[in-house]
């Protein structure tokens, strides 16, 4: 038998040993390579983080440069180079080797200013190995509408009352004075003054107080005058008679939204309108302006029309609205013999009722009936041209049950102005629309032409600006985003409110800019007057006057005749113990100089609050402070980045 011997296997062990050695060596090399790669990755991320931090520091440096160098940002188009391949330094001023930085700034987004002023600073960081990081910060220039109160100068002994409460940011380019006493004026927003606050210990600074703050450049006449171009384009320039300093303007603007689709509301985007009333030329201007502004008739010739003269016991001092065409009230009259019903009449229309309406009609009955109507629960006063002066009254040939066509609202005192953009033929939707009170806007084209649109739906060129050459009285219900500018005085003749509550969604916002003063007008709507020598109020819907908006004046915000002798009224006619009621302003007031509106017992008591929409959605073209604040950061792809191309594509 053949026998086979086993081979020697000692060589296999050697091979296995060598294999294992190679594996271990490979693992060691892998560990070394991984550690090296991890180190490289860490260095890369550290380098990237340093470049990003350097870019962000450059963006802040750029913002500081823009705030410290007025008008450095080009207007509309283009950009400015702030740095080119500059050395990068750390917080101690030491150069960081291996990095260079370039900074650029320019306007971007909407560059017209209608929705605010925006700019971008772009930082480009490069290192010696060719790596590039590009970062951008978008900036928004602060609007003056961010302030609840702003004073360029403070003087005249005016001070914050020790019971006043103020919401929102407050700034004074000088100092402020706080009245001593308890509980002390309370400020819920941040307060800053350039100098200091007198009696600061009496204030409650819940939002903080900063003394020694940098001044903020106040707008100029040129700033406001430049806005006329936008109104010219949209045919929303209103021209008065050139009176610039009279608190009884010859022109008034009333915001009147229209329910175009008859859905029961006036909050749709295209339903904002306004109307313009202007006194007629020639004749006595004083009585025309008194009518326009619903002033007491005692300041002008009597509009008495009966030819019977003044009955005994009546004087303009004791009964200034005895013959008013702006005020009236309810009387019990015979609708048919033996049936008496309440009817509303204008004061001047009562003498023409005749004996068939009021028994025993004579001079004394006329006198007593007028006084009774002006004291009745239905007493009201309205601004000149208001439809309610005609639809509620039987003045002239119109019966008190007849709906008066809007075409008769023009009278010897003035006229509702047509908007040139209609060309005499407004859309049928306007003629068929309802105003907020449910009254038809008017079935005739001539009436529809008096509604000026506040949106681009019917005025494609509308830029949000109404510009008045002269002085103007303002009132109404606003639907839209509007800035009203006047070369003369602006008087707040009656409530100005939004269709939606201020601050809820920023759909409505109003900016009011006057090159002179803004007045709370002392007319029959805002104030009180005598009836049979007794003070009587509540000739408006409430004892308060509400003004929604941001009011900027190159003069002062004043209360007309606010120091007039005390006008004692019943409790129901007062607000906060002040005879003319409370002035409730929701928004902000920005003024060249401080002025008072009440004394504590006379004038209008202040119960103001703040609308945050002034920060996020300012009125169109509202003046800005020149200071840029941070909005948001962006990372930009550095591949193929060209700064000139970027600004061209984003302006």
XYZ file of C-alpha atoms in Angstrom:
651
model
C 0.000 0.000 0.000
C 1.218 3.518 -0.924
C 1.402 5.821 2.042
C 1.240 9.734 1.620
C 2.849 11.931 4.305
C 1.289 15.214 5.472
C 3.100 18.391 4.233
C 4.745 20.832 6.618
C 2.193 23.746 7.449
C 4.604 26.101 9.175
C 4.615 28.399 6.081
C 0.909 29.016 6.392
C 1.349 30.496 9.823
C 3.931 32.868 8.442
C 1.567 33.998 5.707
C -1.253 34.584 8.193
C 1.074 36.557 10.403
C 2.066 38.782 7.522
C -1.592 39.237 6.504
C -2.621 40.270 9.971
C 0.302 42.667 10.147
C -0.844 44.280 6.910
C -4.402 44.581 8.217
C -3.237 46.192 11.421
C -0.968 48.530 9.498
C -3.838 49.440 7.170
C -6.090 50.167 10.094
C -3.409 52.337 11.623
C -2.980 54.250 8.388
C -6.775 54.628 8.145
C -6.949 55.967 11.654
C -4.148 58.399 10.859
C -5.887 59.494 7.644
C -9.235 59.847 9.399
C -7.699 61.912 12.135
C -5.967 64.066 9.565
C -9.186 64.468 7.546
C -11.122 65.310 10.683
C -8.540 67.930 11.476
C -8.811 69.338 7.951
C -12.622 69.363 8.174
C -12.480 71.070 11.546
C -10.072 73.646 10.160
C -12.356 74.133 7.155
C -15.415 74.669 9.343
C -13.467 76.959 11.622
C -12.290 78.904 8.598
C -15.825 79.021 7.203
C -17.227 80.155 10.543
C -14.556 82.836 10.800
C -15.335 84.064 7.289
C -19.078 84.140 8.050
C -18.464 85.983 11.330
C -16.195 88.418 9.494
C -18.937 88.959 6.917
C -21.536 89.616 9.619
C -19.199 92.059 11.327
C -18.784 93.801 8.001
C -22.545 94.025 7.574
C -22.869 95.738 10.956
C -20.008 98.058 10.026
C -21.814 98.864 6.791
C -25.084 99.604 8.617
C -23.208 101.882 11.006
C -21.654 103.672 8.034
C -25.063 104.205 6.443
C -26.484 105.603 9.672
C -23.476 107.849 10.200
C -23.308 109.172 6.654
C -26.630 110.683 5.547
C -27.619 110.240 1.899
C -24.745 107.847 1.195
C -27.183 105.335 -0.314
C -28.039 106.232 -3.927
C -31.662 107.112 -4.582
C -33.579 104.622 -6.696
C -30.812 102.791 -8.568
C -27.143 101.920 -8.216
C -24.928 101.099 -5.250
C -21.952 102.494 -3.376
C -18.697 100.701 -2.542
C -17.811 101.035 1.133
C -14.678 98.818 1.129
C -12.605 97.026 -1.506
C -10.384 94.088 -0.470
C -9.779 95.743 2.883
C -7.896 94.088 5.717
C -10.080 92.446 8.326
C -9.525 93.306 11.965
C -10.703 91.726 15.174
C -12.374 93.483 18.086
C -8.986 94.714 19.326
C -8.078 96.213 15.966
C -5.552 93.530 15.144
C -5.392 92.431 11.510
C -6.630 88.882 10.933
C -4.208 87.423 8.397
C -5.416 85.664 5.282
C -8.745 87.534 4.840
C -9.930 90.503 2.816
C -13.380 92.122 2.819
C -15.372 94.183 0.334
C -18.567 96.015 1.332
C -21.308 97.371 -0.917
C -24.595 99.167 -0.176
C -27.561 100.234 -2.236
C -31.359 100.440 -2.337
C -33.281 97.285 -3.126
C -36.822 96.010 -3.431
C -39.362 98.820 -3.794
C -37.103 101.815 -4.337
C -39.871 104.435 -4.718
C -40.440 104.867 -0.998
C -44.187 104.207 -1.239
C -43.961 101.220 1.082
C -40.884 102.334 3.017
C -37.198 102.829 2.258
C -35.147 99.640 1.996
C -31.440 99.059 1.431
C -29.018 96.138 1.456
C -25.419 95.869 2.595
C -23.436 93.033 0.992
C -20.173 91.716 2.432
C -17.780 89.643 0.286
C -15.043 87.809 2.269
C -12.108 86.099 0.509
C -9.114 84.169 1.818
C -5.726 83.396 0.299
C -6.847 79.951 -0.859
C -9.668 81.353 -3.001
C -12.589 80.619 -0.695
C -15.394 83.208 -0.811
C -18.338 83.932 1.481
C -21.070 86.411 0.461
C -23.599 87.622 3.043
C -26.369 90.253 2.802
C -28.367 92.165 5.365
C -31.588 93.859 4.354
C -32.193 97.154 6.122
C -35.324 99.211 6.553
C -35.232 102.914 7.240
C -37.292 103.868 10.279
C -40.432 105.821 9.480
C -41.528 108.642 11.754
C -44.757 106.670 12.086
C -42.902 104.336 14.438
C -43.336 106.976 17.170
C -46.368 107.434 19.346
C -45.073 110.922 20.229
C -42.147 112.863 18.749
C -41.116 116.422 19.612
C -38.408 118.314 17.787
C -38.529 121.106 20.370
C -40.034 121.243 23.850
C -40.929 124.488 25.553
C -43.630 126.842 26.698
C -43.986 125.241 30.111
C -45.963 122.303 28.687
C -45.612 119.100 30.694
C -46.909 115.561 30.926
C -49.826 115.494 33.368
C -49.390 113.339 36.442
C -52.311 111.141 35.378
C -51.434 110.732 31.711
C -50.754 107.306 30.221
C -48.712 107.017 27.040
C -48.327 103.931 24.854
C -45.636 103.370 22.247
C -42.191 104.922 21.614
C -41.638 108.575 22.613
C -38.696 110.790 21.589
C -37.731 114.416 22.159
C -34.893 116.122 20.306
C -34.534 118.267 23.429
C -35.835 117.373 26.874
C -39.247 116.873 28.505
C -41.037 117.970 31.644
C -43.094 115.682 33.859
C -45.580 117.131 36.309
C -44.912 116.239 39.927
C -47.545 114.413 41.904
C -49.242 111.050 42.117
C -49.606 108.645 40.386
C -47.295 110.290 37.847
C -47.275 110.091 34.064
C -46.923 106.485 32.902
C -44.992 105.510 29.777
C -45.442 101.955 28.516
C -43.050 102.261 25.588
C -39.378 103.279 25.343
C -38.689 106.974 25.952
C -35.580 108.779 24.694
C -34.534 112.416 25.073
C -31.484 114.200 23.750
C -30.915 116.109 26.998
C -32.835 115.093 30.124
C -36.283 114.883 31.727
C -37.250 117.438 34.344
C -38.879 115.753 37.354
C -38.064 112.322 35.898
C -38.624 110.778 39.330
C -42.334 111.495 38.976
C -42.638 109.410 35.826
C -43.281 105.692 35.531
C -40.866 104.518 32.821
C -42.171 101.019 32.176
C -40.526 100.869 28.745
C -37.256 102.440 29.873
C -35.858 105.978 29.748
C -32.753 106.949 27.762
C -31.197 110.364 28.365
C -28.449 111.737 26.134
C -29.873 109.999 23.048
C -28.631 111.116 19.614
C -30.887 113.650 17.849
C -33.052 112.589 14.912
C -33.207 114.892 11.877
C -36.690 116.365 11.536
C -38.432 116.581 8.110
C -38.365 119.832 6.160
C -40.792 121.689 3.930
C -38.907 120.318 0.940
C -39.506 116.764 2.134
C -43.248 117.323 2.124
C -43.356 119.434 -1.047
C -41.640 116.691 -3.051
C -44.686 114.474 -2.550
C -46.792 116.639 -4.870
C -45.338 114.854 -7.900
C -46.929 111.566 -6.861
C -50.330 113.221 -6.439
C -50.015 114.949 -9.806
C -49.518 111.606 -11.507
C -52.654 110.158 -9.912
C -54.778 113.334 -10.325
C -55.230 113.661 -6.566
C -54.016 117.256 -6.195
C -56.650 119.434 -4.483
C -56.363 123.203 -4.898
C -57.985 125.565 -2.403
C -57.986 129.337 -2.454
C -54.465 129.601 -1.125
C -55.341 130.364 2.513
C -52.499 128.837 4.544
C -52.999 130.068 8.099
C -56.744 130.054 8.729
C -58.225 127.436 11.077
C -61.520 127.686 9.161
C -60.472 126.243 5.761
C -62.313 126.851 2.515
C -61.864 123.208 1.470
C -62.663 119.965 3.194
C -61.899 116.314 2.444
C -64.106 113.504 3.653
C -63.177 109.822 3.345
C -66.250 107.872 2.182
C -65.944 104.143 1.377
C -68.506 102.676 -1.007
C -70.051 99.215 -0.913
C -69.428 98.513 -4.586
C -70.571 94.889 -4.585
C -73.487 95.438 -2.175
C -72.266 92.721 0.198
C -73.056 94.760 3.290
C -69.542 95.955 4.122
C -67.011 98.501 2.877
C -63.769 96.639 3.599
C -63.034 95.252 0.138
C -59.726 96.333 -1.356
C -61.245 98.605 -4.020
C -63.923 100.313 -1.900
C -61.917 103.317 -0.648
C -62.911 106.792 -1.876
C -62.913 110.404 -0.748
C -64.844 113.536 -1.626
C -63.751 117.158 -1.848
C -65.969 120.083 -0.844
C -64.861 123.559 -1.826
C -66.573 126.870 -1.079
C -67.914 128.763 -4.054
C -66.031 131.775 -5.325
C -67.219 135.341 -4.772
C -69.517 136.803 -2.172
C -68.850 136.629 1.549
C -66.275 133.920 2.174
C -66.638 133.908 5.959
C -70.148 132.466 6.039
C -69.227 129.923 3.354
C -66.266 128.716 5.368
C -68.382 128.668 8.541
C -70.873 126.428 6.762
C -68.140 124.175 5.379
C -66.649 123.642 8.841
C -69.911 123.625 10.826
C -68.904 126.686 12.813
C -71.169 128.683 15.098
C -73.152 131.104 12.968
C -72.585 133.906 15.417
C -69.263 134.633 13.712
C -70.869 135.616 10.414
C -73.935 137.257 8.955
C -77.105 135.399 9.854
C -78.457 133.014 7.193
C -81.988 133.897 8.349
C -84.296 133.528 5.369
C -87.870 134.172 6.533
C -87.888 137.911 6.192
C -89.631 138.251 9.571
C -86.460 139.358 11.345
C -85.133 138.162 14.652
C -87.751 137.517 17.314
C -87.282 139.165 20.657
C -84.862 137.744 23.166
C -82.499 136.212 20.611
C -78.868 137.245 20.215
C -75.971 135.725 18.345
C -74.021 135.590 21.604
C -76.677 133.527 23.376
C -77.931 131.539 20.347
C -75.070 131.393 17.791
C -76.697 128.533 15.832
C -80.211 129.914 15.898
C -80.322 130.017 12.105
C -77.709 127.364 11.379
C -77.752 125.289 8.217
C -75.395 122.753 9.859
C -77.313 121.926 13.057
C -80.767 120.738 13.907
C -82.893 118.428 16.014
C -86.280 116.781 16.401
C -89.662 118.411 16.838
C -93.128 116.977 17.314
C -95.125 118.059 14.273
C -98.464 117.228 12.684
C -98.006 114.663 9.931
C -101.769 114.758 9.426
C -104.245 116.756 11.494
C -104.362 115.379 15.008
C -101.401 113.020 14.665
C -98.090 114.332 15.940
C -94.783 112.592 15.120
C -91.102 113.484 15.693
C -89.252 114.869 12.684
C -85.667 116.069 12.312
C -85.162 119.599 10.980
C -82.300 121.929 10.365
C -82.482 125.029 12.528
C -82.850 127.331 9.533
C -85.707 125.267 8.083
C -87.970 125.444 11.136
C -89.337 128.956 10.377
C -90.731 127.763 7.025
C -92.789 124.919 8.524
C -95.844 127.123 8.690
C -98.908 126.969 10.937
C -100.039 123.667 9.408
C -97.002 121.974 10.961
C -96.781 123.768 14.298
C -99.877 125.320 15.863
C -99.957 128.975 16.912
C -96.984 129.745 14.731
C -95.465 133.118 15.440
C -92.176 134.763 16.301
C -92.058 133.386 19.833
C -93.103 129.918 18.636
C -90.330 129.980 16.034
C -87.807 130.982 18.659
C -88.902 128.339 21.178
C -89.123 125.589 18.538
C -85.595 126.229 17.289
C -84.213 126.197 20.806
C -86.176 123.055 21.606
C -84.870 121.242 18.526
C -81.266 122.185 19.370
C -81.749 120.717 22.862
C -83.630 117.592 21.787
C -82.174 114.053 22.083
C -81.920 114.034 18.297
C -79.744 117.148 18.145
C -76.883 116.860 15.679
C -74.530 119.051 13.677
C -72.944 118.064 10.379
C -70.200 119.472 8.201
C -71.190 121.447 5.122
C -72.586 119.421 2.222
C -73.302 116.346 4.350
C -76.234 114.414 2.813
C -77.854 114.053 6.233
C -78.520 117.785 6.286
C -80.898 117.239 3.371
C -82.227 113.701 3.583
C -83.350 114.292 7.194
C -84.866 117.720 6.717
C -87.776 119.288 4.891
C -85.777 122.408 4.092
C -86.880 124.268 1.023
C -89.258 122.526 -1.369
C -88.291 119.021 -0.220
C -90.652 117.179 2.117
C -89.216 115.452 5.153
C -90.169 112.026 3.730
C -88.557 112.554 0.359
C -85.110 111.150 -0.461
C -83.089 114.063 -1.715
C -81.005 113.439 -4.837
C -77.323 113.945 -4.187
C -77.232 116.428 -7.048
C -78.919 119.055 -4.868
C -76.188 118.916 -2.225
C -74.309 121.694 -3.975
C -75.589 125.027 -2.775
C -74.778 128.705 -2.534
C -72.019 127.955 -0.027
C -70.004 125.446 -2.023
C -69.747 122.447 -4.325
C -68.620 118.827 -4.245
C -65.727 118.627 -6.701
C -65.575 116.151 -9.577
C -62.569 113.864 -9.999
C -60.904 114.654 -13.311
C -59.973 111.013 -13.842
C -63.562 109.982 -14.542
C -63.866 112.199 -17.555
C -67.490 112.799 -16.563
C -68.469 109.138 -16.706
C -67.726 107.118 -13.556
C -68.350 103.340 -13.570
C -71.879 102.124 -12.993
C -70.677 100.295 -9.883
C -70.196 103.672 -8.188
C -73.584 104.982 -9.208
C -75.224 101.828 -7.836
C -73.119 101.652 -4.665
C -74.099 102.348 -1.078
C -72.110 104.439 1.363
C -71.434 102.959 4.808
C -74.717 104.241 6.274
C -76.700 102.462 3.571
C -77.601 105.659 1.722
C -77.291 105.383 -2.076
C -74.172 107.089 -3.378
C -76.235 108.591 -6.183
C -77.854 107.389 -9.357
C -76.597 110.163 -11.597
C -73.227 110.228 -13.328
C -72.734 113.766 -12.080
C -72.891 112.468 -8.521
C -70.607 109.481 -9.067
C -67.998 111.831 -10.484
C -67.560 113.396 -7.026
C -66.052 110.188 -5.580
C -62.262 110.149 -5.898
C -60.799 106.602 -5.833
C -58.096 105.657 -3.336
C -56.962 102.450 -5.018
C -55.296 101.379 -8.249
C -58.363 99.345 -9.180
C -60.001 102.530 -10.478
C -56.958 104.804 -10.515
C -53.984 102.797 -11.861
C -51.598 105.682 -11.219
C -52.557 106.140 -7.579
C -49.464 106.360 -5.364
C -51.189 106.787 -2.020
C -50.781 110.601 -1.893
C -53.428 113.336 -1.664
C -51.821 116.762 -1.942
C -53.663 119.964 -0.973
C -52.481 123.403 -2.003
C -53.932 125.447 0.835
C -55.586 124.634 4.141
C -58.037 121.772 4.509
C -60.475 120.244 7.001
C -60.404 116.441 7.208
C -62.901 113.835 8.447
C -64.541 110.565 7.498
C -64.213 106.791 7.354
C -61.068 105.577 5.605
C -60.661 102.416 3.586
C -57.153 102.272 2.170
C -53.567 103.375 2.697
C -53.203 107.126 2.244
C -50.921 110.025 3.102
C -52.560 113.464 2.968
C -50.237 116.467 2.598
C -51.182 120.153 2.828
C -49.197 123.327 2.301
C -51.421 125.118 4.830
C -53.149 124.258 8.088
C -54.922 120.958 8.540
C -57.924 120.961 10.837
C -59.515 117.821 12.232
C -63.148 118.771 11.723
C -64.781 115.514 12.834
C -63.919 111.874 13.525
C -61.388 110.162 11.265
C -61.669 106.398 11.642
C -60.710 103.220 9.772
C -63.082 100.601 8.393
C -61.179 98.020 10.467
C -59.885 98.417 14.001
C -56.388 99.995 13.962
C -53.600 97.484 14.456
C -55.618 94.389 13.539
C -54.341 93.755 10.023
C -52.917 97.095 8.798
C -55.353 97.217 5.871
C -56.117 100.866 6.583
C -53.577 103.494 7.566
C -53.537 107.277 7.315
C -50.650 109.688 7.329
C -51.390 113.410 7.722
C -48.586 115.864 6.937
C -48.902 119.630 7.382
C -46.308 122.208 6.454
C -47.880 124.389 9.151
C -50.078 123.476 12.157
C -52.676 120.796 12.755
C -55.730 121.857 14.790
C -58.478 120.103 16.665
C -61.139 122.401 15.298
C -63.512 124.093 17.737
C -66.630 123.665 15.645
C -70.162 122.524 16.464
C -69.190 118.871 15.989
C -66.064 118.795 18.153
C -67.099 121.418 20.676
C -70.109 122.935 22.408
C -72.163 126.075 21.973
C -74.803 128.086 23.745
C -78.514 127.588 23.306
C -80.645 130.218 25.027
C -77.387 131.265 26.754
C -76.879 127.741 28.225
C -73.935 125.572 27.191
C -75.076 122.501 25.279
C -72.990 119.646 23.879
C -73.348 116.200 22.335
C -73.965 117.408 18.804
C -71.954 114.446 17.543
C -72.425 110.681 17.946
C -70.488 110.661 21.243
C -68.737 113.060 23.626
C -65.409 111.839 22.191
C -63.622 112.645 18.967
C -61.602 109.763 17.484
C -58.727 110.283 15.077
C -57.010 107.236 13.590
C -53.700 107.993 11.903
C -50.197 109.393 12.179
C -50.157 113.188 12.268
C -46.916 115.027 11.427
C -46.732 118.803 11.499
C -43.865 121.187 10.834
C -45.616 123.431 13.351
C -47.565 122.104 16.334
C -50.611 120.012 17.078
C -52.991 122.440 18.770
C -56.408 122.580 20.359
C -58.292 125.576 18.985
C -59.414 127.903 21.800
C -58.713 125.125 24.282
C -58.369 127.701 27.093
C -61.846 129.161 26.469
C -63.939 129.810 29.596
C -65.336 126.752 31.302
C -68.342 125.325 29.481
C -70.307 123.498 32.213
C -72.268 120.528 30.919
C -74.067 117.548 32.356
C -72.053 114.440 33.202
C -73.327 112.565 30.159
C -71.965 115.268 27.907
C -68.455 115.234 29.340
C -65.474 112.941 29.128
C -62.748 112.869 31.788
C -64.247 116.000 33.314
C -63.484 118.105 30.251
C -66.327 120.002 28.640
C -65.424 119.326 25.024
C -64.979 115.631 25.676
C -62.022 113.355 25.033
C -59.732 113.359 22.068
C -58.911 109.713 21.286
C -56.010 109.547 18.846
C -54.995 106.047 17.728
C -51.627 106.228 16.016
C -48.963 108.865 16.559
C -48.241 112.594 16.669
C -44.967 113.981 15.337
C -44.521 117.724 15.728
C -41.940 120.437 15.460
C -42.957 121.961 18.775
C -45.072 120.895 21.721
C -48.466 122.548 22.242
C -51.399 121.934 24.566
C -54.914 120.758 23.765
C -56.522 121.046 27.190
C -56.059 122.613 30.612
C -57.559 119.862 32.724
C -61.046 121.400 32.714
C -61.340 122.983 29.255
C -60.389 121.738 25.821
C -60.115 118.065 24.832
C -58.828 115.517 27.347
C -56.207 113.207 25.856
C -56.876 109.481 25.777
C -54.431 108.463 23.073
C -53.143 105.024 22.202
C -50.699 103.531 19.711
C -50.992 101.671 16.398
C -48.106 99.270 15.790
C -48.831 99.274 12.052
C -46.834 102.499 11.927
C -43.692 100.382 12.360
C -44.465 97.446 10.097
C -46.643 99.116 7.433
C -46.132 102.904 7.476
C -48.326 105.244 5.422
C -47.209 105.758 1.806
C -44.065 107.881 1.432
C -44.163 108.816 5.096
C -40.983 110.724 6.068
C -38.213 108.603 7.535
C -35.710 109.264 10.292
C -32.736 108.387 8.089
C -31.753 105.547 10.416
C -31.553 102.003 9.127
C -32.565 99.081 11.311
C -31.931 95.388 10.720
C -34.624 93.503 8.886
C -33.190 90.065 7.932
C -30.017 88.233 6.835
C -29.393 86.251 3.643
C -26.679 83.883 2.365
C -25.732 84.481 -1.279
C -24.186 81.825 -3.531
C -20.651 83.073 -4.231
C -20.342 81.157 -7.509
C -20.495 83.702 -10.306
C -21.542 86.474 -7.916
C -21.315 89.993 -9.350
C -22.373 92.871 -7.125
C -23.452 95.203 -9.949
C -25.622 92.494 -11.478
C -27.186 91.687 -8.125
C -28.274 95.279 -7.429
C -29.533 95.705 -10.993
C -31.676 92.586 -10.675
C -33.055 93.539 -7.245
C -33.980 97.186 -7.730
